mmCIF file of C-alpha atoms in Angstrom:
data_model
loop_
_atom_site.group_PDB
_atom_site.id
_atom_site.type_symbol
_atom_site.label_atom_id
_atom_site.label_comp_id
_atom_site.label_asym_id
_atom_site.label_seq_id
_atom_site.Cartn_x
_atom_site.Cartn_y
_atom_site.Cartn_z
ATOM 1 C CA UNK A 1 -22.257 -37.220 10.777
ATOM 2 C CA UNK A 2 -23.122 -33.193 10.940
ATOM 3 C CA UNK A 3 -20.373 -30.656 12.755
ATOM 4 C CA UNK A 4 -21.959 -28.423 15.342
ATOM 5 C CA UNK A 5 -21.234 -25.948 13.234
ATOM 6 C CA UNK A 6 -23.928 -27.802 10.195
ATOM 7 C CA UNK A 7 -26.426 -28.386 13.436
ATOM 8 C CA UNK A 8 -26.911 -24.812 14.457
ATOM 9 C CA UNK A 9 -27.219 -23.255 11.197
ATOM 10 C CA UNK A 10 -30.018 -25.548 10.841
ATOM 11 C CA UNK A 11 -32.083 -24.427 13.934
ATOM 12 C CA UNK A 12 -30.790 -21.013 14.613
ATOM 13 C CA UNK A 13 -30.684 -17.542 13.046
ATOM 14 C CA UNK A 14 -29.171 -15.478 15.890
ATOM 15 C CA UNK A 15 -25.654 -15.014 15.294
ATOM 16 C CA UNK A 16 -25.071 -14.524 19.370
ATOM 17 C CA UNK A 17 -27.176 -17.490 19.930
ATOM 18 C CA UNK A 18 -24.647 -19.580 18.041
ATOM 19 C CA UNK A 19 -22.001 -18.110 19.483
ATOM 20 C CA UNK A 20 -23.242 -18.667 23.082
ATOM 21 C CA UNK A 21 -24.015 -22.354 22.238
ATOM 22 C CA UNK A 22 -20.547 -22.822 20.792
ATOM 23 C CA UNK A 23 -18.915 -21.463 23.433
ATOM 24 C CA UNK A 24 -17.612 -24.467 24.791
ATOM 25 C CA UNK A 25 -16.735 -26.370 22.062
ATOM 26 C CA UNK A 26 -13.102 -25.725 22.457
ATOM 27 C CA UNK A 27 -13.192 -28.091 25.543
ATOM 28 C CA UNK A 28 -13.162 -30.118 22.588
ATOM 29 C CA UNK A 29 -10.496 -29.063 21.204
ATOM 30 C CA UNK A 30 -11.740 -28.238 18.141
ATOM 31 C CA UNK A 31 -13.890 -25.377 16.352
ATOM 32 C CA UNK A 32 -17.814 -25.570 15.977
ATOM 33 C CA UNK A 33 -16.909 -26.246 12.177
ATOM 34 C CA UNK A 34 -15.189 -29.535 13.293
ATOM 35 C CA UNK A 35 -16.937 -30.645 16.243
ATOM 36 C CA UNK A 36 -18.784 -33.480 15.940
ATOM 37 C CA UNK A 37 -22.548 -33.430 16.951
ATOM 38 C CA UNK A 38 -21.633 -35.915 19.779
ATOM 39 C CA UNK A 39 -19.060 -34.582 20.847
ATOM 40 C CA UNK A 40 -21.163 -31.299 20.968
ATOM 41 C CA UNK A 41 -23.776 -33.134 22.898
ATOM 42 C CA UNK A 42 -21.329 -33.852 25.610
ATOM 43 C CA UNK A 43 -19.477 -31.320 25.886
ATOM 44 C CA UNK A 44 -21.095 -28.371 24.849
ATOM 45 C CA UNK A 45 -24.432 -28.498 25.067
ATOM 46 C CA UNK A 46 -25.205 -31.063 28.007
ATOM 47 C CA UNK A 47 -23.358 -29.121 30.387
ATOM 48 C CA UNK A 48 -25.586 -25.715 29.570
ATOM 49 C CA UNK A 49 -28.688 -27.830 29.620
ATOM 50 C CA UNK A 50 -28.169 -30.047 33.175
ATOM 51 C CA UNK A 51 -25.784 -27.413 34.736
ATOM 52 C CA UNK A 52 -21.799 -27.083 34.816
ATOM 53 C CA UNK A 53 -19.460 -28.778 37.854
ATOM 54 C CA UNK A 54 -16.637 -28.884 38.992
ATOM 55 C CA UNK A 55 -15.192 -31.155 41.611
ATOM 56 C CA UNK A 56 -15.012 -29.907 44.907
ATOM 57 C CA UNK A 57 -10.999 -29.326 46.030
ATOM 58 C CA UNK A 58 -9.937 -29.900 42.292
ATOM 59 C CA UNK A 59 -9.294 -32.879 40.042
ATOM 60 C CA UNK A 60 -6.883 -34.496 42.405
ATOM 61 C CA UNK A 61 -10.212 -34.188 44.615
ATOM 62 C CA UNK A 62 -11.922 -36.718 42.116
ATOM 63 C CA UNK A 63 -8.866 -39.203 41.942
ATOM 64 C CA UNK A 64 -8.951 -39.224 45.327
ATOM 65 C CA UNK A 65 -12.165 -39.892 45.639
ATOM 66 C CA UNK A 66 -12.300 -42.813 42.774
ATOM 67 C CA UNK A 67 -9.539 -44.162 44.973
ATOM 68 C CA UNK A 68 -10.893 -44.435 48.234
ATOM 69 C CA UNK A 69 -13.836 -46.369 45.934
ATOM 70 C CA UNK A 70 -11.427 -48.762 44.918
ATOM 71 C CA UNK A 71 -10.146 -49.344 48.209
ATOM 72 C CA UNK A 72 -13.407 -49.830 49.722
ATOM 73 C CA UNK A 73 -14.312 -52.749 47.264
ATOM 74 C CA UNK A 74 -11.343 -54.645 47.931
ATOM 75 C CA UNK A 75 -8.830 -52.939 45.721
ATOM 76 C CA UNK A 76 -5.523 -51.864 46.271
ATOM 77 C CA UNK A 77 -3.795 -48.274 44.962
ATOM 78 C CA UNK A 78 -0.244 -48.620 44.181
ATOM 79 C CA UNK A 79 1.631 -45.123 43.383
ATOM 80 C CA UNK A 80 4.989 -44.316 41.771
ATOM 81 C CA UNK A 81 4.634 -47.996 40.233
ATOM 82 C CA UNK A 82 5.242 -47.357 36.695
ATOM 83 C CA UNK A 83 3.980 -50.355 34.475
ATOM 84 C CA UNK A 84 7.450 -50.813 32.081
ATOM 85 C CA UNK A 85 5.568 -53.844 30.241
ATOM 86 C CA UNK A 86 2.360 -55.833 29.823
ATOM 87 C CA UNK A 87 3.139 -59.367 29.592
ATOM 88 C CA UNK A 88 1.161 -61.231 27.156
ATOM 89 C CA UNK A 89 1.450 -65.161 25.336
ATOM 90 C CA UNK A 90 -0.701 -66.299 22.396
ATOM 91 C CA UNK A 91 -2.405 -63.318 22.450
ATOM 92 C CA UNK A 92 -3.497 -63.276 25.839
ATOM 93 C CA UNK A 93 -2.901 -61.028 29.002
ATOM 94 C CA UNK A 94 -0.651 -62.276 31.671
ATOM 95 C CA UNK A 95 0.190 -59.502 33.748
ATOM 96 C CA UNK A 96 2.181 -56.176 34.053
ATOM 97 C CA UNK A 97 5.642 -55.692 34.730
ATOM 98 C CA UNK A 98 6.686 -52.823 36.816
ATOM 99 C CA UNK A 99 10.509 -52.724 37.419
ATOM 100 C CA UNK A 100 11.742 -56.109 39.264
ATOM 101 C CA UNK A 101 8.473 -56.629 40.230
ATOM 102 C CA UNK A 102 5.915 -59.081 37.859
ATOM 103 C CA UNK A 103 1.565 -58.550 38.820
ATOM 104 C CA UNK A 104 -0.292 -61.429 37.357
ATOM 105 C CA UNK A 105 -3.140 -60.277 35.642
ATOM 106 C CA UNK A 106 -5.449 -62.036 33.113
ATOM 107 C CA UNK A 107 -7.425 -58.378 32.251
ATOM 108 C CA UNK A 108 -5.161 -55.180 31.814
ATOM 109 C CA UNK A 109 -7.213 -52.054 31.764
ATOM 110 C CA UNK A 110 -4.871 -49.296 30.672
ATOM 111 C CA UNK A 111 -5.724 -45.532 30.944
ATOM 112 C CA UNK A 112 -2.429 -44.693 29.244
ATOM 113 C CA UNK A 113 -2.819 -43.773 25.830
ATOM 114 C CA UNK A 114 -3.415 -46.072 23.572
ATOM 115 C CA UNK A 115 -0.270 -45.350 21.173
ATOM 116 C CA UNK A 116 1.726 -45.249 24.012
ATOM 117 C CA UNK A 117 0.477 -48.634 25.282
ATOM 118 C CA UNK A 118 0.790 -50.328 21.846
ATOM 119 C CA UNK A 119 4.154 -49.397 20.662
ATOM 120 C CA UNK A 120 6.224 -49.097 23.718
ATOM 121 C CA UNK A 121 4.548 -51.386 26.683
ATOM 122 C CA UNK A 122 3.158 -54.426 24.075
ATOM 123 C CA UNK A 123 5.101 -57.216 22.123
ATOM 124 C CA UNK A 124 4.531 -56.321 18.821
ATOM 125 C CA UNK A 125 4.830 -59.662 17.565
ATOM 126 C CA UNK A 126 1.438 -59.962 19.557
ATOM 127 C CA UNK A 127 -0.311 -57.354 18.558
ATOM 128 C CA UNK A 128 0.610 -57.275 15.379
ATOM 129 C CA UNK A 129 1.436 -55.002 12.518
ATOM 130 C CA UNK A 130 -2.165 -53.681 10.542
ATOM 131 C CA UNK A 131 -3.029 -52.779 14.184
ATOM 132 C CA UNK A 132 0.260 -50.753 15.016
ATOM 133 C CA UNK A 133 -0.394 -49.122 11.753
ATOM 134 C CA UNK A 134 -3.509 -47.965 12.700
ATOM 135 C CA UNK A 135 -2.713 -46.383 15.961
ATOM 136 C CA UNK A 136 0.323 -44.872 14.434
ATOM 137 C CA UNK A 137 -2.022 -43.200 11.690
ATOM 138 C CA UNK A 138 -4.192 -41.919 14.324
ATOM 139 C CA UNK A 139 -3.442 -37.729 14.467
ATOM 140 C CA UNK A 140 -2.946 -36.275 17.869
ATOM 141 C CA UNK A 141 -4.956 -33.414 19.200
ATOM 142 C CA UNK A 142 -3.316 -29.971 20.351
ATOM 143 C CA UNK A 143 -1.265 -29.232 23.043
ATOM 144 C CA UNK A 144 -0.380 -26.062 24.934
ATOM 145 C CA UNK A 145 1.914 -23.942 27.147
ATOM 146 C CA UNK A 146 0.541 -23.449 30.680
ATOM 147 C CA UNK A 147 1.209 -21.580 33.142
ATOM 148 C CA UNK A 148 0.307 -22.296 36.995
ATOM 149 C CA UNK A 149 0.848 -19.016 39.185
ATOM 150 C CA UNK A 150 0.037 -18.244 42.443
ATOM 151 C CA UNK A 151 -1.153 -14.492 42.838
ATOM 152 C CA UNK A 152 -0.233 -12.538 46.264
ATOM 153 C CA UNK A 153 -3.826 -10.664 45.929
ATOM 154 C CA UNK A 154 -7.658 -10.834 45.746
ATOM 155 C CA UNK A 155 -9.002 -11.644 42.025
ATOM 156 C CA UNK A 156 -12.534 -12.790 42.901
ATOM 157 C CA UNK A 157 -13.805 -9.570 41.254
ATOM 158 C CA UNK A 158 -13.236 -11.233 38.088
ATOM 159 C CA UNK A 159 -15.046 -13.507 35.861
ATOM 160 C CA UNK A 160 -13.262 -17.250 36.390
ATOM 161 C CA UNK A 161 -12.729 -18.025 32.672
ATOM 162 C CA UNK A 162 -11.694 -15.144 30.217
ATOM 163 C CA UNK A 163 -11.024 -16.393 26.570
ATOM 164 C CA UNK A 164 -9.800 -14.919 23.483
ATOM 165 C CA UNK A 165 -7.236 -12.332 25.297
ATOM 166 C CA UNK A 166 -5.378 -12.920 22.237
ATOM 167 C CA UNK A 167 -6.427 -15.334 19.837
ATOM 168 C CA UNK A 168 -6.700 -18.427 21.995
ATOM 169 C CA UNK A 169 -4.831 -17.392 25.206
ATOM 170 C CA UNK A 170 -7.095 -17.931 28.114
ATOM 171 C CA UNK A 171 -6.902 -17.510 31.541
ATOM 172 C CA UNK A 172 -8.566 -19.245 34.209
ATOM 173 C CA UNK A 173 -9.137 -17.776 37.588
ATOM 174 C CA UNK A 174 -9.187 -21.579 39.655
ATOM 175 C CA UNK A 175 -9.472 -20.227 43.422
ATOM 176 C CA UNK A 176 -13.540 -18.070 41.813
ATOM 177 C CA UNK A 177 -14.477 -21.691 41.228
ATOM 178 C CA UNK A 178 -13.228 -22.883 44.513
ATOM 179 C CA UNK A 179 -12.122 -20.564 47.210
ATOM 180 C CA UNK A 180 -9.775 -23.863 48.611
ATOM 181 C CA UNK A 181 -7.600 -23.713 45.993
ATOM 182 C CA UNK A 182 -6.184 -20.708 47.245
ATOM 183 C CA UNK A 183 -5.493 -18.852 50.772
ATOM 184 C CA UNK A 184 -7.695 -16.716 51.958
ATOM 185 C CA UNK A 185 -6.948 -12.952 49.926
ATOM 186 C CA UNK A 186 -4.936 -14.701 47.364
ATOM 187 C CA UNK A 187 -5.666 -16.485 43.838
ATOM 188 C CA UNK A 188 -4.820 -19.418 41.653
ATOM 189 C CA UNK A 189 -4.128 -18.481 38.471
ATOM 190 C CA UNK A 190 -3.756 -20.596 35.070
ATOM 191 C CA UNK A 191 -2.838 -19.525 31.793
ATOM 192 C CA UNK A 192 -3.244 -21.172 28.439
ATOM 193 C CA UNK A 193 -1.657 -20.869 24.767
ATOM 194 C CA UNK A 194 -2.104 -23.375 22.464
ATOM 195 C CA UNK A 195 1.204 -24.732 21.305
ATOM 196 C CA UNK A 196 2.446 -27.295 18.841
ATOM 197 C CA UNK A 197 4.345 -29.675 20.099
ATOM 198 C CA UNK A 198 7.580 -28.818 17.616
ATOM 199 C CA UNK A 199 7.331 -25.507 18.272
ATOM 200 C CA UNK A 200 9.241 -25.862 21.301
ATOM 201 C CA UNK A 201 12.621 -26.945 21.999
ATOM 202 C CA UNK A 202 13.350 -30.514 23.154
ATOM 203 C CA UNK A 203 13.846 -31.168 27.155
ATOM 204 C CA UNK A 204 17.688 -31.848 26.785
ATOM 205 C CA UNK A 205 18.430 -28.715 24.682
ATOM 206 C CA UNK A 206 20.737 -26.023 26.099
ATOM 207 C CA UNK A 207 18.364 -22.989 25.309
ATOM 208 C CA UNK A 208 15.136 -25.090 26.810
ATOM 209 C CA UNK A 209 14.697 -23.528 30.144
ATOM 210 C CA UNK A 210 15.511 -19.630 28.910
ATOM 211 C CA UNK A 211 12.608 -20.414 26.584
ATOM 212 C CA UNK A 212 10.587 -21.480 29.151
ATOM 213 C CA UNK A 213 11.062 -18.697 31.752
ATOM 214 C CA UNK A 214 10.682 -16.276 28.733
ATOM 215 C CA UNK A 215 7.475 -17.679 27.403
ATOM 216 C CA UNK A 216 6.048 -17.464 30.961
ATOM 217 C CA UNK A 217 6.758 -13.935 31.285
ATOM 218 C CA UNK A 218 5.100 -13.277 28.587
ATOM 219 C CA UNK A 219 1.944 -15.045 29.157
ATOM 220 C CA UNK A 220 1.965 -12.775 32.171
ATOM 221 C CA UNK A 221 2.117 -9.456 30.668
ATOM 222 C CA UNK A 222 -0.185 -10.345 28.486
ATOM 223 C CA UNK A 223 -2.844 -11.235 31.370
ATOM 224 C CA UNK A 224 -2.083 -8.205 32.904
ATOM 225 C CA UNK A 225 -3.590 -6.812 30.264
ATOM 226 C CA UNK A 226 -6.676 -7.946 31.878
ATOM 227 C CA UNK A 227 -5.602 -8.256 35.032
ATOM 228 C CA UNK A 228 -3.651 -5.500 35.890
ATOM 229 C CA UNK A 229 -0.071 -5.143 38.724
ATOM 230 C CA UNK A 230 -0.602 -9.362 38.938
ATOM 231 C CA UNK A 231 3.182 -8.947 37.834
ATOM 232 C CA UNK A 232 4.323 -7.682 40.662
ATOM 233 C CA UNK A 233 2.230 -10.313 42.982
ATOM 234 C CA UNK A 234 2.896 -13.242 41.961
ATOM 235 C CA UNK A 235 3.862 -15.558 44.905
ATOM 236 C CA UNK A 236 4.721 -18.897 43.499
ATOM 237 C CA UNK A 237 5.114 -19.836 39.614
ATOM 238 C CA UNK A 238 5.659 -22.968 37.453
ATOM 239 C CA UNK A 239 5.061 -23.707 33.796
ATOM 240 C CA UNK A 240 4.580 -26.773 31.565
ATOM 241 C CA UNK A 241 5.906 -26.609 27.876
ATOM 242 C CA UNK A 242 4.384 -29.452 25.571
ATOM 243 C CA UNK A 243 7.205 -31.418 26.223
ATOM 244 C CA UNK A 244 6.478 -31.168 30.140
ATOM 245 C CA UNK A 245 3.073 -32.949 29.655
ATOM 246 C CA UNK A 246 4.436 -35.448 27.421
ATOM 247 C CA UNK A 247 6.948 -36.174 30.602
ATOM 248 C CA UNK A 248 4.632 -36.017 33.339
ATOM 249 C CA UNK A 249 1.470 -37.935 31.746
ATOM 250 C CA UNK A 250 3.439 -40.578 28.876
ATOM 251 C CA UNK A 251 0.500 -38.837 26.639
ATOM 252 C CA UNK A 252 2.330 -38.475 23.134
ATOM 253 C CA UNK A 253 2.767 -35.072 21.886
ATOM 254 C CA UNK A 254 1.550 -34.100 24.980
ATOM 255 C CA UNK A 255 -1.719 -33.855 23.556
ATOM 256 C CA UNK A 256 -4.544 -32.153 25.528
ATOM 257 C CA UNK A 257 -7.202 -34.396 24.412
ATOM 258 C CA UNK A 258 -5.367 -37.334 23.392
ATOM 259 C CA UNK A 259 -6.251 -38.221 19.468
ATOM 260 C CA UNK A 260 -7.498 -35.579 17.366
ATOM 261 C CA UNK A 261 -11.096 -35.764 17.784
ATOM 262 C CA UNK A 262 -12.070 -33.634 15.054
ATOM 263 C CA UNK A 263 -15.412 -34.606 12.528
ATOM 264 C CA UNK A 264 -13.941 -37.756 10.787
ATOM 265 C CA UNK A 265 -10.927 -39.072 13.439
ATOM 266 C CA UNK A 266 -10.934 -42.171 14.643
ATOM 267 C CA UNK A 267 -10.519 -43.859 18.176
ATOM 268 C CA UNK A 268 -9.662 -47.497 18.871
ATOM 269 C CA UNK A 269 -11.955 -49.847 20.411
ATOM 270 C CA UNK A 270 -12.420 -50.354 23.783
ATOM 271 C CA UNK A 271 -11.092 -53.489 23.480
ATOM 272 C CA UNK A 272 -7.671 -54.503 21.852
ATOM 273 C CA UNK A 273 -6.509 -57.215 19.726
ATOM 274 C CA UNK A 274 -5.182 -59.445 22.612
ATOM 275 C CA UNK A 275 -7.966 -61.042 24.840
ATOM 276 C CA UNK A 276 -7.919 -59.031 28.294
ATOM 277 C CA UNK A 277 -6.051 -55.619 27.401
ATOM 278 C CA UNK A 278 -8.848 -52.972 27.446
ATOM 279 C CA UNK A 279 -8.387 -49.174 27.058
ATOM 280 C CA UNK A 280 -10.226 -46.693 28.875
ATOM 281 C CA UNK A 281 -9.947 -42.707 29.019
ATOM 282 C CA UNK A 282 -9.136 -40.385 26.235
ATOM 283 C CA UNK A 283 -8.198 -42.846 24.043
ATOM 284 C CA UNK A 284 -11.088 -44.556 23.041
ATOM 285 C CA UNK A 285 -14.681 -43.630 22.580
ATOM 286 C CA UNK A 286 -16.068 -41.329 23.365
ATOM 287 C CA UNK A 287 -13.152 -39.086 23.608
ATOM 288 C CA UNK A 288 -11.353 -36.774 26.192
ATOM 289 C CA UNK A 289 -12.575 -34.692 29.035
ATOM 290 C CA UNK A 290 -14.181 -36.164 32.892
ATOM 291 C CA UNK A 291 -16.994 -37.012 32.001
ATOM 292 C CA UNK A 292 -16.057 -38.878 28.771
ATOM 293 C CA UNK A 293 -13.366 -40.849 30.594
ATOM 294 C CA UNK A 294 -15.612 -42.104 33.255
ATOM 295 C CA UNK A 295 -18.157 -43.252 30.372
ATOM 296 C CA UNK A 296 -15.337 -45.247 28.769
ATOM 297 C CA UNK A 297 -14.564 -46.530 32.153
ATOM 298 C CA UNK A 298 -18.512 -47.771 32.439
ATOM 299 C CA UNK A 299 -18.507 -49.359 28.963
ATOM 300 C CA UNK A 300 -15.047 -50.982 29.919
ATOM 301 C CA UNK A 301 -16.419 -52.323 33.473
ATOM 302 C CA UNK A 302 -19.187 -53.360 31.972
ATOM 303 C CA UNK A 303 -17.503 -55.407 29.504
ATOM 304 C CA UNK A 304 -15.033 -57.196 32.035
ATOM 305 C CA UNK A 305 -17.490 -58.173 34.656
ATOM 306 C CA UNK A 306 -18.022 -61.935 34.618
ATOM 307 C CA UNK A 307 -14.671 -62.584 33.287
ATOM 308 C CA UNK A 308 -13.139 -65.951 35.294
ATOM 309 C CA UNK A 309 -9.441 -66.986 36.227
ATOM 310 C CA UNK A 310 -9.734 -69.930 33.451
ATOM 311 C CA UNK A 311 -12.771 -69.365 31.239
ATOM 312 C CA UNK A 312 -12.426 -66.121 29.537
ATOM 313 C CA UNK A 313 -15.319 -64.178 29.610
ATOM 314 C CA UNK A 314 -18.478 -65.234 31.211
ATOM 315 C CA UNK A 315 -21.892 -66.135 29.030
#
């Protein structure tokens, strides 16, 4: 029930020492003064005590890698299959619905956020109404304005994460991590604001893309405050607005971390009020990031295995 915050002041006296121990508690998403000691534990102060990773080519590296898994047991990997419903009956799941086409299921895992999944891909008749209330009173976390640039020169001189440029604006150096994410003399570059997710313009408004474009620019000159002529280099650029995540990923708000996960928020279970539909990934406990997903996914596996055709779970 203590913040990281309460935790340190307890042990330490070095004002640097806190700092460097807090250091990556905005993975979380939230300051040391909000950061639960959990949440602290896994992602601030297990990675500086076992060592920091990063998967080798990239996230999409790790998909495809948990893919290839699934195929190798049997499973089958279906992209640009959008599920549009998950068919249920008394409170039971019977399948997914993805366009014309109808999967029978009788266990639904879903990875999609768990507001998302209850109020637009679940009867609400079935899930009922105290339990829509509570995911709707659930707060989401931040989101941000990123930009994705691909630089025309060498930047490996440079430290691969610099912070606090100005306020929270941080860039991230990906190719000084991993020299494949980038040709050989050039760098991949990502910059990142925090951004509310009102405080941009909707998709279909006529001034969205000039805000875009201009808010990218500026992210820019403001790393080449650190980074100096990258202006002038910059080979191939893209940008995400809030309203771009909540496109590309169905998370609501787009929300970095999925529900606010700040001392005191609250996460639905792993398992939802219709027998069969689980959630896994940000949603549920123990929160957002790699590592956190894949522990939901464990608790979640865990959970299902023994469940039968007929017989609901297993003894």
């Amino acid at each position: 029930g203590k913040t990281l915050q309460q935790k340190m002041d307890e042990h330490f006296e070095s004002a640097r020492l806190k700092a460097m121990v807090a250091a990556a508690s905005g993975q979380n998403g939230t300051a040391p003064q909000a950061t639960t000691g959990l949440r602290a534990l896994i992602g601030c102060l297990g990675p500086q005590l076992t060592g920091t990773y990063y998967p080798a080519g990239g996230p999409g590296a790790f998909a495809e890698a948990v893919a290839r898994s699934v195929e190798a047991h049997g499973g089958t990997v279906m992209l640009n299959y959008r599920a549009d419903r998950i068919l249920t009956d008394r409170r039971q799941v019977r399948g997914i619905r993805s366009g014309a086409e109808i999967f029978q299921a009788h266990v639904v895992v879903a990875n999609v956020n768990a507001r998302t999944c209850v109020l637009q891909l679940v009867d609400a008749n079935e899930i009922g109404g105290p339990y829509i209330d509570f995911i709707k009173s659930l707060p989401m976390s931040r989101s941000a304005f990123i930009v994705y640039a691909g630089i025309d020169t060498d930047l490996s001189s440079y430290p691969s994460l610099i912070q606090n440029v100005d306020g929270d604006f941080t860039i991230l150096i990906n190719s000084n991590v991993d020299q494949r994410l980038a040709p050989m003399g050039r760098s991949s570059l990502t910059l990142v604001a925090p951004m509310g997710y009102r405080e941009f313009p909707s998709r279909d408004e006529r001034d969205y893309d000039d805000r875009k474009r201009q808010f990218a620019a500026l992210l820019l000159r403001k790393a080449e405050e650190v980074l100096p002529g990258i202006s002038d280099r910059v080979a191939i650029l893209d940008a995400a607005t809030p309203r771009t995540l909540e496109s590309y990923t169905s998370m609501p708000e787009g929300a970095l971390y999925g529900f606010d996960q700040a001392l005191g928020s609250r996460r639905p279970h792993f398992r939802a009020p219709i027998k069969g539909l689980y959630f896994a990934g940000a949603s549920t406990f123990p929160g957002a990031g790699i590592e956190s997903a894949v522990m939901s996914a464990m608790i979640c596996a865990n959970d299902i295995t023994g469940w039968g055709k007929d017989s609901g779970r297993a003894k």
